[in-house]
Amino acid sequence: MKVWIDGQFYEKSEAKVSVFDHGLLYGDGVFEGIRSYAGVVFKLDEHIDRLYASSKAILLNIPLSKKEMSDAIVASVRENGLKDAYIRVIVTRGAGDLGLDMRKCPKPGIIIIADKIQLFPEEVYNRGLKLIVSHLRRVPPDTLSPAIKSLNYLNNILARAEASRANCEEAILLNRDGYVAECSGDNIFAIRNGKVHTPPVYVGILEGITRNTVMDLAAQKLGLQVAETVFTVPQMYRADEVFVTGTGAEIIGVVEVNGRIIADGKPGPLTMQLIKEFRRFACSPEAGTPVYQTASV
Ligand code: PXG
């Protein structure tokens, strides 16, 4: 595997960064997780826009134009001969001294890892996930905005650990007011009476690219009403269907929340239909940016 670092490819064993990088010392940096399907990088422009927005918010000036970044990502997938890939783009503050001062870090570091994708077993999509509500609240937007995809993921990681310790696959985080925000690495949806609900961005979430795609597909392909709604945990208990969305997960039904079985305990019919529509869309050329001359099949 070849890893792109600051304009050059390195063998995996040689792909290294400084121990003085503030990305490591302080989690000072931003990232994206992106997929490619059949040689098309899914929603690449949207991921790049979010990366640059995150980086602007933390006063980090990426020394590449968006076009150069896009080309480097595509080149990384091609260099590794991948069609279906998981791509991690990381922009760190770069090497500095041991203090917090970002002015001591003259050069941001850019890393692009394009690897084979670790898929969830198909059985997970058919069985659905068990979730808990974490006792940790999602970081409030006036502390470190969850809209920034920063390298500070301890809030999410500790919530996920809480889920694992309770034999659950994901954790729901509430915002400061106790409303459902999102999961540790996924956005959340609830369907009731044929209407699709997901928390609005102002609740304090990452505006997921899968989330936005699913909102479009639910409205356009399934003809459902879709709304950004503030909702509580008990409202989720009585939903007809609950599911999570994310780059890795795509769409996975939720069958249990805090020990409460959702509906009949199976992923719902609309959820299964959305999974089908999402997969069909993801493998189409209009889903993103082609890696090879003749993209897709
Ligand atoms: N919320 C959070 C907090 C995330 O980190 C999402 C929602 C979904 O966003 P997208 O754009 O992917 O639809 C994410 C992103 C993992 C992993 O290994 C997951 C994410 C990021 C990094 C790693 O599960 N999810």
mmCIF file of C-alpha atoms in Angstrom, residues 43-166:
data_model
loop_
_atom_site.group_PDB
_atom_site.id
_atom_site.type_symbol
_atom_site.label_atom_id
_atom_site.label_comp_id
_atom_site.label_asym_id
_atom_site.label_seq_id
_atom_site.Cartn_x
_atom_site.Cartn_y
_atom_site.Cartn_z
ATOM 1 C CA LYS A 43 -19.460 12.701 -3.273
ATOM 2 C CA LEU A 44 -15.817 13.787 -3.462
ATOM 3 C CA ASP A 45 -16.648 17.483 -3.966
ATOM 4 C CA GLU A 46 -18.893 17.459 -0.883
ATOM 5 C CA HIS A 47 -16.175 15.795 1.231
ATOM 6 C CA ILE A 48 -13.610 18.320 0.027
ATOM 7 C CA ASP A 49 -15.943 21.235 0.776
ATOM 8 C CA ARG A 50 -16.467 19.892 4.311
ATOM 9 C CA LEU A 51 -12.711 19.359 4.792
ATOM 10 C CA TYR A 52 -11.952 22.946 3.769
ATOM 11 C CA ALA A 53 -14.800 24.280 5.938
ATOM 12 C CA SER A 54 -13.480 22.328 8.955
ATOM 13 C CA SER A 55 -9.980 23.543 8.276
ATOM 14 C CA LYS A 56 -11.078 27.174 7.913
ATOM 15 C CA ALA A 57 -12.906 26.936 11.237
ATOM 16 C CA ILE A 58 -9.710 25.893 13.024
ATOM 17 C CA LEU A 59 -7.572 28.563 11.262
ATOM 18 C CA LEU A 60 -5.700 25.944 9.271
ATOM 19 C CA ASN A 61 -4.786 26.991 5.768
ATOM 20 C CA ILE A 62 -4.525 23.936 3.497
ATOM 21 C CA PRO A 63 -1.613 24.571 1.092
ATOM 22 C CA LEU A 64 -3.459 22.948 -1.843
ATOM 23 C CA SER A 65 -6.324 24.193 -3.955
ATOM 24 C CA LYS A 66 -9.517 22.092 -3.822
ATOM 25 C CA LYS A 67 -8.711 20.850 -7.327
ATOM 26 C CA GLU A 68 -5.193 19.795 -6.286
ATOM 27 C CA MET A 69 -6.643 18.016 -3.244
ATOM 28 C CA SER A 70 -9.209 16.251 -5.420
ATOM 29 C CA ASP A 71 -6.484 15.154 -7.875
ATOM 30 C CA ALA A 72 -4.278 13.878 -5.035
ATOM 31 C CA ILE A 73 -7.160 11.815 -3.595
ATOM 32 C CA VAL A 74 -8.012 10.330 -6.986
ATOM 33 C CA ALA A 75 -4.288 9.618 -7.620
ATOM 34 C CA SER A 76 -4.062 7.785 -4.275
ATOM 35 C CA VAL A 77 -6.908 5.440 -5.191
ATOM 36 C CA ARG A 78 -5.378 4.857 -8.638
ATOM 37 C CA GLU A 79 -1.836 4.332 -7.291
ATOM 38 C CA ASN A 80 -3.194 1.524 -5.112
ATOM 39 C CA GLY A 81 -5.199 -0.005 -7.969
ATOM 40 C CA LEU A 82 -8.428 0.205 -5.960
ATOM 41 C CA LYS A 83 -12.033 0.342 -7.147
ATOM 42 C CA ASP A 84 -13.878 -0.060 -3.849
ATOM 43 C CA ALA A 85 -11.864 1.825 -1.272
ATOM 44 C CA TYR A 86 -11.940 3.592 2.062
ATOM 45 C CA ILE A 87 -10.021 6.857 1.888
ATOM 46 C CA ARG A 88 -8.805 8.779 4.915
ATOM 47 C CA VAL A 89 -7.667 12.362 4.335
ATOM 48 C CA ILE A 90 -5.935 14.034 7.279
ATOM 49 C CA VAL A 91 -4.687 17.604 7.499
ATOM 50 C CA THR A 92 -2.629 18.255 10.613
ATOM 51 C CA ARG A 93 -1.274 21.497 12.030
ATOM 52 C CA GLY A 94 2.198 20.130 11.318
ATOM 53 C CA ALA A 95 5.342 19.954 13.438
ATOM 54 C CA GLY A 96 5.910 22.665 16.042
ATOM 55 C CA ASP A 97 7.277 22.911 19.559
ATOM 56 C CA LEU A 98 5.702 21.462 22.696
ATOM 57 C CA GLY A 99 3.472 24.493 23.313
ATOM 58 C CA LEU A 100 -0.068 25.097 22.058
ATOM 59 C CA ASP A 101 0.862 28.025 19.849
ATOM 60 C CA MET A 102 -0.099 27.192 16.258
ATOM 61 C CA ARG A 103 2.223 29.933 14.981
ATOM 62 C CA LYS A 104 5.125 27.584 15.784
ATOM 63 C CA CYS A 105 3.819 25.138 13.179
ATOM 64 C CA PRO A 106 4.819 26.646 9.832
ATOM 65 C CA LYS A 107 3.754 23.797 7.551
ATOM 66 C CA PRO A 108 0.500 21.802 7.696
ATOM 67 C CA GLY A 109 0.825 18.094 7.026
ATOM 68 C CA ILE A 110 -1.407 16.359 4.481
ATOM 69 C CA ILE A 111 -1.876 12.595 4.503
ATOM 70 C CA ILE A 112 -4.049 10.519 2.157
ATOM 71 C CA ILE A 113 -4.529 6.827 2.891
ATOM 72 C CA ALA A 114 -6.463 4.786 0.318
ATOM 73 C CA ASP A 115 -7.085 1.276 1.601
ATOM 74 C CA LYS A 116 -9.298 -1.686 0.917
ATOM 75 C CA ILE A 117 -12.691 -1.212 2.509
ATOM 76 C CA GLN A 118 -13.631 -3.304 5.552
ATOM 77 C CA LEU A 119 -17.293 -3.970 4.922
ATOM 78 C CA PHE A 120 -19.834 -4.738 7.617
ATOM 79 C CA PRO A 121 -21.045 -8.335 7.114
ATOM 80 C CA GLU A 122 -24.316 -8.441 5.145
ATOM 81 C CA GLU A 123 -25.874 -10.129 8.170
ATOM 82 C CA VAL A 124 -25.579 -6.836 10.113
ATOM 83 C CA TYR A 125 -27.834 -5.090 7.550
ATOM 84 C CA ASN A 126 -30.440 -7.860 7.861
ATOM 85 C CA ARG A 127 -30.283 -8.165 11.662
ATOM 86 C CA GLY A 128 -29.925 -4.467 12.602
ATOM 87 C CA LEU A 129 -27.993 -2.746 15.383
ATOM 88 C CA LYS A 130 -28.445 -2.414 19.127
ATOM 89 C CA LEU A 131 -27.786 1.071 20.483
ATOM 90 C CA ILE A 132 -27.416 2.616 23.899
ATOM 91 C CA VAL A 133 -27.803 6.237 24.867
ATOM 92 C CA SER A 134 -24.416 7.310 26.173
ATOM 93 C CA HIS A 135 -24.150 9.193 29.461
ATOM 94 C CA LEU A 136 -21.725 11.492 27.626
ATOM 95 C CA ARG A 137 -23.301 14.488 25.925
ATOM 96 C CA ARG A 138 -22.209 15.520 22.436
ATOM 97 C CA VAL A 139 -19.704 18.365 22.694
ATOM 98 C CA PRO A 140 -21.744 21.594 22.650
ATOM 99 C CA PRO A 141 -21.301 23.772 19.527
ATOM 100 C CA ASP A 142 -19.860 26.628 21.606
ATOM 101 C CA THR A 143 -17.159 24.301 22.974
ATOM 102 C CA LEU A 144 -15.910 22.533 19.873
ATOM 103 C CA SER A 145 -18.480 22.490 17.120
ATOM 104 C CA PRO A 146 -19.450 18.915 16.104
ATOM 105 C CA ALA A 147 -19.801 20.372 12.597
ATOM 106 C CA ILE A 148 -15.984 20.504 12.505
ATOM 107 C CA LYS A 149 -14.587 17.079 11.647
ATOM 108 C CA SER A 150 -11.531 17.571 13.837
ATOM 109 C CA LEU A 151 -8.930 15.107 15.092
ATOM 110 C CA ASN A 152 -10.433 15.450 18.600
ATOM 111 C CA TYR A 153 -12.590 12.314 18.653
ATOM 112 C CA LEU A 154 -12.416 11.351 22.336
ATOM 113 C CA ASN A 155 -16.028 12.392 22.939
ATOM 114 C CA ASN A 156 -17.064 9.940 20.226
ATOM 115 C CA ILE A 157 -14.550 7.228 21.160
ATOM 116 C CA LEU A 158 -15.575 7.179 24.833
ATOM 117 C CA ALA A 159 -19.254 6.988 23.856
ATOM 118 C CA ARG A 160 -18.462 4.094 21.476
ATOM 119 C CA ALA A 161 -16.549 2.306 24.263
ATOM 120 C CA GLU A 162 -19.587 2.653 26.502
ATOM 121 C CA ALA A 163 -21.683 1.002 23.791
ATOM 122 C CA SER A 164 -19.193 -1.865 23.342
ATOM 123 C CA ARG A 165 -19.102 -2.490 27.084
ATOM 124 C CA ALA A 166 -22.910 -2.822 26.994
#
